[in-house]
Coordinates of C-alpha atoms in Angstrom, one line a residue:
M1 CA -5.9 95.1 -80.3
P2 CA -4.2 93.8 -77.2
V3 CA -0.5 93.1 -77.2
T4 CA 0.3 89.4 -77.0
R5 CA 3.6 88.0 -75.9
Q6 CA 5.3 85.7 -78.4
R7 CA 6.9 82.4 -77.3
F8 CA 10.5 83.5 -78.0
S9 CA 12.2 86.7 -77.0
L10 CA 14.0 88.8 -79.5
G11 CA 17.4 87.7 -78.2
A12 CA 16.3 84.0 -78.4
R13 CA 15.0 84.5 -82.0
L14 CA 18.3 86.1 -83.0
F15 CA 20.4 83.4 -81.4
I16 CA 18.3 80.5 -82.8
S17 CA 18.3 81.9 -86.3
A18 CA 22.1 82.6 -86.2
A19 CA 22.7 79.1 -84.8
I20 CA 20.6 77.5 -87.5
C21 CA 22.3 79.5 -90.2
C22 CA 25.8 78.6 -88.9
A23 CA 24.9 74.9 -88.7
L24 CA 23.6 74.9 -92.2
V25 CA 26.7 76.7 -93.5
L26 CA 29.1 74.3 -91.7
I27 CA 27.2 71.3 -92.8
L28 CA 27.2 72.4 -96.5
A29 CA 30.9 73.4 -96.2
G30 CA 31.6 70.0 -94.7
F31 CA 29.9 68.2 -97.6
G32 CA 31.6 70.4 -100.1
L33 CA 35.1 70.0 -98.6
T34 CA 34.7 66.2 -98.2
T35 CA 33.6 65.9 -101.9
F36 CA 36.6 68.1 -103.0
Y37 CA 39.0 66.0 -100.9
R38 CA 37.6 62.7 -102.3
R39 CA 38.3 63.9 -105.8
A40 CA 41.8 65.1 -104.8
A41 CA 42.5 61.7 -103.1
E42 CA 41.2 59.8 -106.2
R43 CA 43.4 62.0 -108.5
G44 CA 46.5 61.3 -106.3
F45 CA 45.7 57.6 -106.2
D46 CA 45.2 57.5 -109.9
E47 CA 48.5 59.1 -110.5
R48 CA 50.2 56.2 -108.7
L49 CA 48.3 53.7 -110.7
S50 CA 49.0 55.5 -114.0
V51 CA 52.7 55.2 -113.4
Y52 CA 52.3 51.4 -113.4
I53 CA 50.2 51.6 -116.6
K54 CA 53.0 53.6 -118.3
E55 CA 55.5 50.9 -117.3
L56 CA 53.3 48.1 -118.7
V57 CA 52.7 50.1 -121.9
A58 CA 56.4 50.6 -122.3
D59 CA 57.0 46.9 -121.9
L60 CA 54.4 46.1 -124.6
A61 CA 55.9 48.6 -127.0
A62 CA 59.4 47.0 -126.6
P63 CA 60.4 45.6 -130.2
P64 CA 61.9 42.3 -129.4
E65 CA 59.5 39.6 -128.4
A66 CA 62.0 38.4 -125.8
E67 CA 61.8 41.7 -123.9
R68 CA 58.0 41.3 -123.7
Q69 CA 58.5 38.2 -121.6
A70 CA 59.5 40.4 -118.7
I71 CA 56.2 42.3 -118.7
G72 CA 54.9 43.0 -115.2
D73 CA 58.2 43.4 -113.4
L74 CA 57.0 46.7 -111.9
G75 CA 59.2 46.6 -108.7
E76 CA 56.1 46.3 -106.5
P77 CA 56.0 43.1 -104.4
R78 CA 52.3 43.4 -103.8
F79 CA 51.6 42.5 -107.5
D80 CA 53.1 39.1 -106.7
L81 CA 51.2 38.4 -103.5
P82 CA 48.1 36.3 -104.0
L83 CA 44.9 38.4 -103.7
S84 CA 46.8 41.3 -102.3
G85 CA 44.3 43.7 -104.0
W86 CA 47.1 45.1 -106.2
Y87 CA 46.6 43.6 -109.8
W88 CA 47.5 44.3 -113.4
Q89 CA 45.9 42.8 -116.5
I90 CA 46.8 42.9 -120.2
I91 CA 44.3 41.7 -122.8
R92 CA 45.0 41.5 -126.6
L93 CA 41.9 42.5 -128.5
D94 CA 42.6 41.7 -132.1
G95 CA 43.3 37.9 -132.0
E96 CA 40.8 35.2 -132.7
R97 CA 40.9 34.4 -129.0
P98 CA 41.8 37.2 -126.5
T99 CA 45.2 36.7 -125.0
I100 CA 45.1 37.6 -121.3
R101 CA 48.2 38.2 -119.1
T102 CA 47.7 39.0 -115.4
S103 CA 49.8 39.6 -112.3
R104 CA 50.5 36.7 -110.0
S105 CA 48.3 38.3 -107.4
L106 CA 45.2 37.6 -109.4
V107 CA 45.8 33.8 -109.0
G108 CA 44.2 32.9 -112.3
G109 CA 41.3 35.4 -111.9
Q110 CA 40.4 38.3 -114.1
L111 CA 39.5 42.0 -113.6
P112 CA 36.3 43.3 -115.2
K113 CA 37.1 45.0 -118.5
L114 CA 36.0 48.7 -118.4
L115 CA 35.9 48.8 -122.2
D116 CA 32.8 46.6 -122.0
Q117 CA 31.1 49.0 -119.6
N118 CA 30.9 51.9 -122.1
L119 CA 33.0 54.2 -119.9
Q120 CA 34.5 57.2 -121.8
P121 CA 38.2 57.8 -121.4
N122 CA 39.4 61.0 -119.7
A123 CA 41.7 63.6 -121.2
R124 CA 44.7 61.3 -120.6
G125 CA 43.0 58.4 -122.4
L126 CA 42.4 56.5 -119.2
R127 CA 39.1 54.9 -118.1
E128 CA 38.6 54.9 -114.3
S129 CA 36.0 53.2 -112.1
Y130 CA 35.4 51.2 -109.0
V131 CA 34.8 47.4 -109.4
S132 CA 34.5 44.4 -107.2
G133 CA 37.7 42.2 -107.1
P134 CA 38.2 38.5 -107.0
D135 CA 37.7 38.4 -103.2
E136 CA 34.8 40.8 -103.3
R137 CA 37.1 43.6 -102.3
R138 CA 36.3 47.1 -103.7
L139 CA 39.0 48.1 -106.2
R140 CA 40.0 51.3 -107.9
V141 CA 40.7 50.4 -111.6
L142 CA 42.5 52.4 -114.3
E143 CA 42.5 51.0 -117.9
R144 CA 44.1 52.2 -121.1
E145 CA 43.7 51.0 -124.7
I146 CA 46.9 51.0 -126.8
D147 CA 47.7 50.0 -130.4
V148 CA 51.3 48.8 -131.0
G149 CA 50.9 48.4 -134.7
E150 CA 51.6 45.0 -136.1
D151 CA 51.8 43.5 -132.6
G152 CA 48.1 44.2 -132.1
R153 CA 45.8 46.2 -129.9
F154 CA 45.7 45.8 -126.1
T155 CA 43.9 47.0 -123.0
V156 CA 46.1 47.5 -120.0
G157 CA 44.5 47.7 -116.6
V158 CA 45.9 48.2 -113.1
A159 CA 43.8 47.9 -109.9
A160 CA 44.4 48.7 -106.2
P161 CA 42.3 48.5 -103.1
A162 CA 39.9 51.4 -102.6
D163 CA 40.4 51.1 -98.9
E164 CA 43.4 53.4 -99.0
I165 CA 41.2 56.2 -100.6
E166 CA 38.4 55.5 -98.1
G167 CA 40.8 55.5 -95.2
D168 CA 42.3 58.9 -96.2
I169 CA 38.8 60.3 -96.6
R170 CA 37.7 58.9 -93.3
D171 CA 40.6 60.5 -91.5
F172 CA 39.9 63.8 -93.3
R173 CA 36.2 63.6 -92.4
F174 CA 37.1 63.0 -88.7
A175 CA 39.5 65.9 -88.6
L176 CA 37.1 68.1 -90.4
T177 CA 34.2 67.2 -88.0
L178 CA 36.4 68.0 -85.0
T179 CA 37.5 71.3 -86.6
F180 CA 33.9 72.3 -87.5
L181 CA 32.7 71.3 -84.1
F182 CA 35.1 73.6 -82.3
L183 CA 34.3 76.3 -84.9
G184 CA 30.6 75.8 -84.3
L185 CA 31.0 76.2 -80.6
A186 CA 33.1 79.3 -81.1
L187 CA 30.5 80.7 -83.4
V188 CA 27.7 80.0 -80.9
A189 CA 29.7 81.7 -78.2
S190 CA 30.4 84.7 -80.4
T191 CA 26.7 84.8 -81.3
I192 CA 25.7 84.9 -77.7
V193 CA 28.2 87.8 -77.1
Q194 CA 26.9 89.6 -80.2
V195 CA 23.2 89.2 -79.2
R196 CA 23.9 90.4 -75.7
F197 CA 26.0 93.3 -76.9
G198 CA 23.6 94.2 -79.7
L199 CA 20.5 94.1 -77.5
R200 CA 22.0 95.9 -74.6
P201 CA 20.7 99.4 -75.8
L202 CA 17.2 97.8 -76.1
A203 CA 17.4 96.5 -72.5
R204 CA 18.5 100.0 -71.4
L205 CA 15.5 101.5 -73.2
R206 CA 13.2 99.0 -71.6
A207 CA 14.6 99.9 -68.2
A208 CA 14.2 103.6 -68.9
V209 CA 10.6 103.1 -69.8
G210 CA 10.1 101.1 -66.6
T211 CA 11.5 104.0 -64.5
V212 CA 9.0 106.3 -66.1
R213 CA 6.2 103.9 -65.5
T214 CA 7.1 103.5 -61.8
G215 CA 7.6 107.2 -61.3
E216 CA 11.3 107.2 -60.7
S217 CA 11.8 109.4 -63.8
T218 CA 9.7 111.7 -65.8
R219 CA 11.4 111.1 -69.2
I220 CA 13.5 108.6 -71.0
A221 CA 17.1 109.7 -70.7
G222 CA 20.4 108.4 -72.1
R223 CA 22.2 107.9 -75.4
Y224 CA 21.0 105.3 -77.8
P225 CA 22.2 104.0 -81.2
P226 CA 20.8 105.7 -84.3
D227 CA 18.1 103.1 -84.9
L228 CA 16.8 103.3 -81.3
A229 CA 17.2 107.1 -80.7
P230 CA 14.1 108.0 -82.8
L231 CA 12.0 105.5 -80.8
A232 CA 13.2 107.0 -77.5
G233 CA 12.3 110.4 -78.8
E234 CA 8.9 109.3 -79.9
L235 CA 8.2 107.8 -76.5
N236 CA 9.3 111.0 -74.8
Q237 CA 6.9 112.9 -77.0
L238 CA 4.1 110.5 -76.2
I239 CA 4.8 110.9 -72.5
D240 CA 4.8 114.7 -72.9
A241 CA 1.5 114.6 -74.8
N242 CA 0.0 112.3 -72.2
R243 CA 1.0 114.6 -69.4
E244 CA -0.3 117.7 -71.3
I245 CA -3.7 116.0 -71.9
L246 CA -3.9 115.1 -68.2
E247 CA -3.0 118.6 -67.1
R248 CA -5.7 120.0 -69.4
A249 CA -8.2 117.5 -68.0
R250 CA -7.3 118.5 -64.4
T251 CA -7.7 122.2 -65.3
Q252 CA -11.1 121.6 -67.0
V253 CA -12.4 119.5 -64.0
G254 CA -11.2 122.2 -61.6
N255 CA -12.9 124.9 -63.6
L256 CA -16.1 122.9 -63.8
A257 CA -16.0 122.3 -60.0
H258 CA -15.7 126.0 -59.3
A259 CA -18.4 126.9 -61.8
L260 CA -20.9 124.5 -60.2
K261 CA -20.1 124.9 -56.6
T262 CA -20.5 128.7 -56.5
P263 CA -24.1 128.8 -57.7
L264 CA -24.9 125.9 -55.4
S265 CA -23.5 127.8 -52.5
V266 CA -25.5 130.8 -53.4
M267 CA -28.7 128.7 -53.6
Q268 CA -28.0 127.0 -50.3
N269 CA -27.3 130.3 -48.5
E270 CA -30.5 131.8 -49.8
A271 CA -32.4 128.7 -48.6
E272 CA -30.8 129.0 -45.2
A273 CA -32.1 132.5 -44.9
G274 CA -35.6 131.5 -45.6
Q275 CA -38.2 129.5 -43.6
G276 CA -40.7 126.9 -44.4
A277 CA -41.0 123.7 -46.4
L278 CA -39.7 125.2 -49.6
S279 CA -36.5 126.4 -48.0
Q280 CA -36.0 123.0 -46.4
T281 CA -36.5 121.3 -49.7
I282 CA -34.1 123.6 -51.5
R283 CA -31.5 123.0 -48.7
H284 CA -31.8 119.3 -49.0
Q285 CA -31.7 119.2 -52.8
T286 CA -28.8 121.6 -53.1
A287 CA -26.9 119.4 -50.6
V288 CA -27.7 116.3 -52.8
M289 CA -26.7 118.2 -55.9
R290 CA -23.4 119.2 -54.3
D291 CA -22.6 115.6 -53.3
Q292 CA -23.5 114.3 -56.8
V293 CA -21.4 117.0 -58.5
Q294 CA -18.5 116.2 -56.2
Y295 CA -18.9 112.5 -56.9
Y296 CA -18.9 112.8 -60.7
L297 CA -16.1 115.4 -60.6
D298 CA -14.0 113.0 -58.6
R299 CA -14.8 110.2 -61.0
A300 CA -13.8 112.3 -64.0
R301 CA -10.6 113.4 -62.3
A302 CA -9.7 109.9 -61.3
A303 CA -10.5 108.6 -64.8
A304 CA -8.1 111.2 -66.3
L305 CA -5.3 110.4 -63.7
S306 CA -5.6 106.7 -64.1
G307 CA -4.0 106.9 -67.5
A308 CA -1.1 109.0 -66.2
L309 CA 2.5 107.6 -66.5
G310 CA 4.8 107.7 -63.6
G311 CA 2.2 108.4 -60.8
V312 CA 3.6 106.7 -57.6
S313 CA 2.5 107.3 -54.0
E314 CA 3.9 105.9 -50.8
I315 CA 1.2 104.6 -48.5
A316 CA 2.6 104.9 -45.0
P317 CA 2.9 108.7 -44.9
S318 CA -0.6 109.2 -46.2
L319 CA -2.0 106.8 -43.5
D320 CA -0.1 108.6 -40.8
A321 CA -1.6 111.9 -41.7
L322 CA -5.2 110.6 -42.2
I323 CA -5.2 108.6 -39.0
R324 CA -4.1 111.6 -37.0
T325 CA -6.8 113.7 -38.6
F326 CA -9.6 111.2 -37.9
E327 CA -8.3 110.7 -34.3
K328 CA -8.7 114.4 -33.7
I329 CA -12.2 114.4 -35.2
A330 CA -13.2 111.5 -33.0
Q331 CA -11.4 112.8 -29.9
G332 CA -14.4 112.8 -27.7
R333 CA -15.0 109.1 -28.4
A334 CA -11.5 107.9 -27.5
I335 CA -11.0 105.9 -30.7
E336 CA -7.4 104.8 -31.4
G337 CA -6.2 104.3 -35.0
S338 CA -3.0 102.5 -36.1
H339 CA -1.5 100.9 -39.1
T340 CA 1.3 98.3 -39.8
V341 CA 2.1 99.2 -43.4
P342 CA 5.9 99.2 -43.9
V343 CA 7.7 102.2 -45.2
G344 CA 8.4 101.8 -48.9
V345 CA 5.2 100.2 -49.9
R346 CA 3.9 102.2 -52.9
F347 CA 0.7 102.5 -54.8
R348 CA 0.9 103.1 -58.6
G349 CA -1.2 106.1 -58.9
E350 CA -1.7 109.7 -57.8
K351 CA -1.4 110.6 -54.1
Q352 CA -4.8 112.5 -54.3
D353 CA -6.6 109.3 -55.4
L354 CA -4.9 107.2 -52.7
E355 CA -5.9 109.6 -50.0
E356 CA -9.4 109.9 -51.4
M357 CA -9.9 106.2 -51.1
L358 CA -8.2 105.8 -47.7
G359 CA -10.0 108.8 -46.4
N360 CA -13.4 107.5 -47.2
L361 CA -12.7 104.1 -45.8
L362 CA -11.1 105.5 -42.6
D363 CA -14.0 108.0 -42.2
N364 CA -16.4 105.0 -42.4
A365 CA -14.3 103.0 -39.9
F366 CA -14.0 105.8 -37.4
K367 CA -17.7 106.6 -37.7
W368 CA -18.7 103.1 -36.6
A369 CA -15.8 102.0 -34.4
R370 CA -16.1 101.7 -30.7
T371 CA -12.5 102.0 -29.7
D372 CA -10.1 100.6 -32.4
V373 CA -9.4 101.1 -36.1
Q374 CA -6.5 99.1 -37.7
V375 CA -4.9 99.2 -41.2
S376 CA -2.6 96.4 -42.4
L377 CA -1.3 94.7 -45.4
A378 CA -2.8 91.3 -46.4
P379 CA -0.3 88.4 -46.3
D380 CA 1.6 87.7 -49.5
A381 CA -0.3 84.5 -50.1
Q382 CA -3.5 86.5 -50.4
T383 CA -2.0 89.2 -52.7
P384 CA -2.3 88.9 -56.5
E385 CA 0.8 89.5 -58.5
G386 CA 1.5 93.2 -59.1
R387 CA -1.1 94.2 -56.5
L388 CA -1.2 95.2 -52.8
V389 CA -4.1 94.5 -50.5
L390 CA -5.0 96.9 -47.7
L391 CA -7.2 95.7 -44.8
I392 CA -9.1 98.4 -42.8
D393 CA -10.7 96.9 -39.7
D394 CA -12.9 98.4 -37.0
D395 CA -14.5 97.0 -33.8
G396 CA -17.9 98.5 -34.5
P397 CA -21.3 96.7 -34.9
G398 CA -20.4 95.5 -38.5
L399 CA -23.0 94.6 -41.2
P400 CA -25.1 91.6 -41.9
D401 CA -23.7 89.4 -44.7
E402 CA -26.6 90.2 -47.1
A403 CA -26.0 94.0 -46.7
M404 CA -22.3 94.1 -47.4
A405 CA -22.7 94.1 -51.2
D406 CA -25.7 96.4 -51.1
V407 CA -23.9 99.1 -49.2
L408 CA -21.3 99.5 -51.9
K409 CA -23.9 100.7 -54.4
R410 CA -23.9 104.4 -55.2
G411 CA -25.7 106.5 -52.6
R412 CA -26.9 103.5 -50.6
R413 CA -27.2 104.2 -46.9
L414 CA -28.2 101.6 -44.3
D415 CA -28.5 104.1 -41.5
E416 CA -30.0 107.5 -42.0
T417 CA -29.1 108.7 -38.5
T418 CA -25.4 109.2 -39.3
P419 CA -24.3 112.2 -41.4
G420 CA -23.2 111.8 -45.0
S421 CA -24.5 111.3 -48.5
G422 CA -23.8 107.6 -48.8
L423 CA -21.4 108.2 -51.7
G424 CA -18.1 107.5 -49.9
L425 CA -17.8 103.8 -50.4
S426 CA -19.1 104.0 -54.0
I427 CA -16.4 106.6 -54.7
V428 CA -13.8 104.2 -53.4
V429 CA -15.2 101.4 -55.6
D430 CA -15.1 103.6 -58.7
L431 CA -11.6 104.9 -58.0
A432 CA -10.3 101.4 -57.2
K433 CA -11.8 100.0 -60.5
L434 CA -10.3 102.9 -62.5
H435 CA -6.8 101.8 -61.2
G436 CA -7.5 98.1 -61.9
G437 CA -8.3 97.2 -58.3
G438 CA -11.4 96.7 -56.3
L439 CA -13.1 96.9 -52.9
S440 CA -15.0 94.3 -50.9
L441 CA -16.4 94.1 -47.4
E442 CA -16.2 91.2 -44.9
R443 CA -16.3 90.5 -41.2
S444 CA -13.4 91.8 -39.3
P445 CA -11.4 89.8 -36.6
L446 CA -12.0 92.8 -34.4
G447 CA -15.8 92.1 -34.5
G448 CA -16.8 94.9 -36.8
L449 CA -16.4 95.5 -40.6
R450 CA -13.3 94.8 -42.7
A451 CA -12.8 96.7 -46.0
R452 CA -10.4 94.9 -48.4
L453 CA -8.9 97.4 -50.8
V454 CA -6.9 96.0 -53.8
L455 CA -4.6 98.4 -55.6
P456 CA -1.8 98.2 -58.1
A457 CA 1.6 98.1 -56.5
V458 CA 5.0 99.3 -57.7

C-alpha cells in the first residue's frame, strides 16, 4: 500500500497532546484548589460566627434573669447598624408562643430558622447554611439549639454577609488563574524544548537517509539513541541488500550480453564470408537480433538500476564528453554542438543511464542537423517539482506534427536511408519512464526538432 502523509507531524502530535494534557491537569487542579479554598474560607468564617454564638449561649445560661437582659452585647457595632448584614437571633421553643429576640440590625425582621429546614448539625452541634436576608442579601448562617433546663429550650443563630467569603474566593481564583496561566506558558515552552530535543535524533536519521538517497553517502552514519539505533541498523542492512541485489542483476545482465553477442558475431562473420540471398538474409537478421538483444538488455539493466539508492550523476561533464565525441564523428559536416547546462545540476540515477539517453538524443540530433545542435535547461516555470527538463534542439528538417508521436515507438523509422535500427529513441523513452520521467518531441526554435527529456533531479 502507498505511504500517505498524515495531517500533523510527529512533533505537532506530541506538542498538541502534551498541551491538552497540561491544560486538563491545570483546569482540574484549579477546580480542586478553588473548592478546597472555599471550604477553608467557610470554616474560617464559621469560626468567627461560632465565637458570637458562644457568647450568646453564655448570656442565656446566666442564672439571674437580670443578667439576661444584657443579651446581645457582643462588642461588635455592626450588630447594632440597621440592615448591616450582621445579625443574631434567639428563639425560645418551649413556650406557648415562641419568644424571639433579635439584634437591632434586623430592624424587626427575622432570620429563617435552620431547624425547620431539616438540616443536620455538624460535629460541634452547629447547623450551617446560606440564606437570603431581610434585604435579599445572601447570608451565611450558623444556628445552635440549647437547653438551659427550667429556663427552656432555645435556638441561637448568627448571620453575616456571604460577600466576605465570596470576595476572598474571588481574589484567590484571580491569583490562581494568573499563577496557572504563567505555569501553563512555562509548560508549553518546556514542551516545545522537550519535543525539539527529543525528536532531534529522528531529524538526524531523516537527514542521513536523505544523504543516502541523494548519493552523498552510501550508508547511514552517526550515533543514535537505543530506540533508534536498531532502525538505523535495519536501514543500513536494507541498503546493503538492495546494493547486493543490483550488483547481482548487473552481473547477470552482463553475462547474458556476452553469452548472446558471441554466437551472433560468429553467425554474422559466417554470413559475411558467404554470398547470395541466404547470406544477405542472415546478415540482416543477425543485425536485427543484435539490436533487439541490446535493446532488451539495456532495459533490464536500467530497470535494475532504477531501484538503486544513492545513484547521482552530474549532467554537464557527460554533455561535454558526448558533444565532443559527436562533433568528431560529424567533423566532415561542420556541425557545432553546445550546451548551457550549469555545473552542479544533477540527475538522480546512474551515469550510464544518463549517457545512454543523452547519447541517443544527441546521435539523432547530429544525424539530422545542418550546422547547429544545442542542449539547454527548460525555464523553472516549465519544470515540475523535483524534476529537470533538458531540451535538445537541432536545425535540421524536423518532423511533421503527426509523425512526432509515431517515431517514438519501438523500432519505428521514418527514413530508411540513414543507418541505425530505429531503437534509439524508444530506448530513451523506456529509460526515462523507468526513472519516473518522460520524452516528448516538438518543433525547435532552430527550425528542426526539439527533444524534451524530463528526468528526476537532486
